[in-house]
Structures are given as structure tokens and as C-alpha cells.
């Protein structure tokens, strides 16, 4: 086996000694590293990202596995995208992290990589970068955190917070209650324990074949997580020996499987954008209609917040993804390969289905088909997304007058104004929060219910935006409207009082305004969004694609197979 790293470590002239001296600086002898596969460990640990704090210990376990299998581990840190602290949104930096991963893998003497992920965007960013670099790769996640308890009830990350927030706004919860809740809210290191974006993306990484079977759901504090990290380190060495690469694993069949799983778990809407971006890196054909078709055919089986009542550790105890896959067996491409080296078929039946309240039988689902709906129509010509499983059934067919917020700031200033001209029949519209608009498409789509309606007991309304929302949120919320308002899409032309109609059965989102009137408005429209003057946000605004294309950068999607295979020449002098 000719190792890529040998180009450096066995290189001609001064390149060999120069490269080997780097490893000697680590205190390693030539016997330890000579001729062995070099495995990078991409660690997104950071004190700025509480969800990923467990990754140092996990990296140590990975190293153990790499060394035991005859490889040489080299850990490196990457940018870490912490959902709670990073503003305006981690989504702005997902592509930056993906570029960092891709370029690190390409430019250093690595034969393979173990990707350590956790919080929402770290998982897709690593998969995008690894897909483009196409070196043997395997992913290990931080694992869902232990749930806190408050007033005898398990606290589901995010979901419980949004529920209690409404009670706090109406005065049902006091300031003391609110502070007591805060103290119980985050009771452990690890990722959100609901089916938010982090859990959705790690489960989908396993479904795509990029994590070892059964590993996505293991809780962060469970010692099995260290064992699976060690096994992943071993496997990384074997992947190099087998020359098994991400492009052979993340195939169209693997994405079809991931879409089935996505529908069955009622996953976060953010995953649509991420899967489109990952597939785009590999030239795997995938579009919004694929999501809608698969969601129509696939029932939702997982009883997990925010769709259901349970949390991630209970999903794990019920058998995790392998048990769910067993229920979906007849819909899957069973020949799809995983990083374990076997087709996905091999893991079915290993886990018995032992909790039908957690993972519902296929013929007795939590929701019949349609946890997700892709909408099109005059308000969203290139598509919009609704997580039907968390919507209010009575609002799935709804027509009402628009109440428009020009920006997030405008919304915050007016939403609790007692004079706000709103009724429960209004359709709340937020715009200029899309990929270019802010930029970064923040999770602002879950527009709060106006306080005066909240006080009257209204808990859900039809809300529409070009933003995203947290995967832990719920409600009748139409997201990702494309094209976004900042580019002059129809969303930019809506005025207060315009009739908007949602028809989930017909998959339509209609703005009932005549084409001539829209043309008149368009002639007077000026974008309220200005490009940033400098730096990464400016670069982002100039290159980001719309939501229906995954919000990747235009120049990172390969145009042909030649783009897929780009490897820079290695030269002696740097
Ligand atoms: Fe990091 Fe939810 S905030 S996983």
C-alpha cells in the first residue's frame, strides 16, 4: 500500500528529513511512525462550545485505537461552532469550517481522518470538508447530554425552554422560577438531548454510513462512547488500508437511506440544507422534491421531543438507529456501504426492537407519512419548508392577512406592542433574514406569538420567513422561503393585509396578489440589505447559494469530475 503521507515522510532531498523532524519533535522515534498510516483527528473541542467539551477525552480514546491498529495519530484543532454563544448564527461559519477541514486534509500529510463533531453545524461542516477532500474518513460525535429536571419533569434541550418562555412572557412563571429553570437547564456536557439539529445530523451521519453503527445516540457520559471512539480510531486505519473513501460511502443510495431516516425521526428542518450541501460536494443528485417524495412515503416512528415526549438517551436504550432501521428495512437500500466496512444490511437485526413506545412499529406510527412538507407557489417559487409533525393540524390549511416584519429588529420592537394590528387569523411574515439578508440565515423563523394573543391563550399561528429555526422548536412555521427577500424574491413584495394561503395537501404557498400588482411593487422595490464592507461576511454574501441549494458557496460545488479529484502537487520547499 502506497501511503499518501509517504510523499512527505519518505520524500526526496530535504523534504523527508524536514517532515520527519516534525514527528521527532513530538518525541516519537522513527520506528514508531515509519511506514504507518497517519490519521488526523479533527477536534472541534472548545471552551466556547459547551456541547463539544467532551471531545478531548474522546480524542484520547481515538488515539488509542489508531495506535493499536498500527497507525500514527495526529490531533488538530479546528474552529468550533457553538450554537449558544456564536452570533449572529453558526450557519454563517459552517462553510468556513468546511473549508478549513478540506484544506487541512489536503495540505497536510494525512492518510485518513477521524472527525470529532457535536454541536449543530460541526457535523455537516466536517462532512462537507471530508467529502471534498475525499480522504478515508470516519465521524465520532460528542453524544447527547444528560437531561436536567425541573419540577419533576425532564428538561428537553431547547424544546422545554421555548415552552417555558411563553409562560414567562405571560407571567405564569415568576422571575424566581425562570432563574431556577436556568440552573437546571444544562446539566451535562454534550449535545441537545431532543431531536434538534445536532441529534438530527449525527443520526443522519450514521444513516449515511459515516459513523459506526449505533454510535450516534450513545449519551455523552456513557463509557460506551469512549469504546466507540477507540473502535473508530482502529477503523480509520483500516479504511486507509482498504482505500474506502467518503465518495464510496455517501452515494445516492446512502442519501436515499438518510432521507428515509430523516422522515422517520421527524428531524430538524436545518438538516435539509445540510444534506443538500453535502450531496452537492459529491455531485450526488439531490433536491427538495426528493425530501418531499420520501416524506410522503415514510411514516414518522420516533417518539422524541419536539415531535413526541421522549429524549435521546431513551432512543439509545431502545436500540438507537439500528433498531429504527430495522423498522424501515423494506424501504432502504441495504447494499449501501458504511465506514464499518459492511453494507447497512449487516447491522439490521443486531439490535432488537425493545420499546415500541419509543420507536413505533412501521404499521403503527406516531404520524402517518409527512413529517415534512416542501411547499412551492407564488410566495416561494424555489421552495419553502414546513415541519408538519410539529405544526397545528388546524393551521395546515389556512388563509389570512399578512402582518409583515421588515427585519428581526422590527419584529422585536413591535411583537409585544398592545397596539399591534394582529389577530389569531393573521399570518406573521419575517423577511430579510435569509442567507444573504443577514447574512447567514439565522434561526429567527420561530417568530414569537404576539403577547396580546398569548395572553388570550393563542399558542400557535401561521408564520413565514426566509430564515431557519432551531430544530428544537415547534409550531406552524414555514421556513427557508426561496428566493429570499434580500434578492427580490416575492417575499420582499408582501404588504400588510395581503392574503396568504397555506395548503399542505396541495403543497402550495400562495400570495393572493395579482401579477400586475406584483410587477408594480417590484418596480419600486429597493433592497434594504447592504453588502458588508469587508471580511468574511462580505465574502459569504457574494458567494452563498440559496436555501434550496444548501447554502454552500458557489465555487465549492464541483462542476465536473475533474473538480472532484483536485489534489495539489507536493513540492520540496514550502
Ligand atoms: Fe449545541 Fe444544541 S446547542 S447541540
PDB file of C-alpha atoms and ligand atoms in Angstrom, residues 49-52 81-84 118-120 145 157 190-193 197-199 472, ligand 1:
ATOM      1  CA  UNK A  49     -18.761  25.426  22.717  1.00  0.00           C
ATOM      2  CA  UNK A  50     -20.118  23.604  25.777  1.00  0.00           C
ATOM      3  CA  UNK A  51     -21.699  20.884  23.627  1.00  0.00           C
ATOM      4  CA  UNK A  52     -18.278  19.712  22.409  1.00  0.00           C
ATOM      5  CA  UNK A  81     -19.284  26.393  16.009  1.00  0.00           C
ATOM      6  CA  UNK A  82     -21.087  26.746  19.352  1.00  0.00           C
ATOM      7  CA  UNK A  83     -24.790  27.310  18.828  1.00  0.00           C
ATOM      8  CA  UNK A  84     -25.388  29.084  22.125  1.00  0.00           C
ATOM      9  CA  UNK A 118     -21.099  17.634  18.275  1.00  0.00           C
ATOM     10  CA  UNK A 119     -22.968  20.912  18.182  1.00  0.00           C
ATOM     11  CA  UNK A 120     -25.274  21.504  15.216  1.00  0.00           C
ATOM     12  CA  UNK A 145     -26.263  15.306  27.206  1.00  0.00           C
ATOM     13  CA  UNK A 157     -32.921  20.914  25.446  1.00  0.00           C
ATOM     14  CA  UNK A 190     -22.875  17.039  25.347  1.00  0.00           C
ATOM     15  CA  UNK A 191     -25.318  17.971  22.644  1.00  0.00           C
ATOM     16  CA  UNK A 192     -29.030  18.786  22.890  1.00  0.00           C
ATOM     17  CA  UNK A 193     -30.969  15.736  24.012  1.00  0.00           C
ATOM     18  CA  UNK A 197     -30.250  19.833  14.644  1.00  0.00           C
ATOM     19  CA  UNK A 198     -27.317  18.234  16.483  1.00  0.00           C
ATOM     20  CA  UNK A 199     -29.129  14.936  17.093  1.00  0.00           C
ATOM     21  CA  UNK A 472     -35.834  22.042  18.980  1.00  0.00           C
TER      22      UNK A 472
HETATM   23 FE1  LIG B   1     -25.099  22.673  20.834  1.00  0.00          FE
HETATM   24 FE2  LIG B   1     -27.798  22.125  20.866  1.00  0.00          FE
HETATM   25  S1  LIG B   1     -26.754  23.983  21.383  1.00  0.00           S
HETATM   26  S2  LIG B   1     -26.126  20.853  20.376  1.00  0.00           S
END
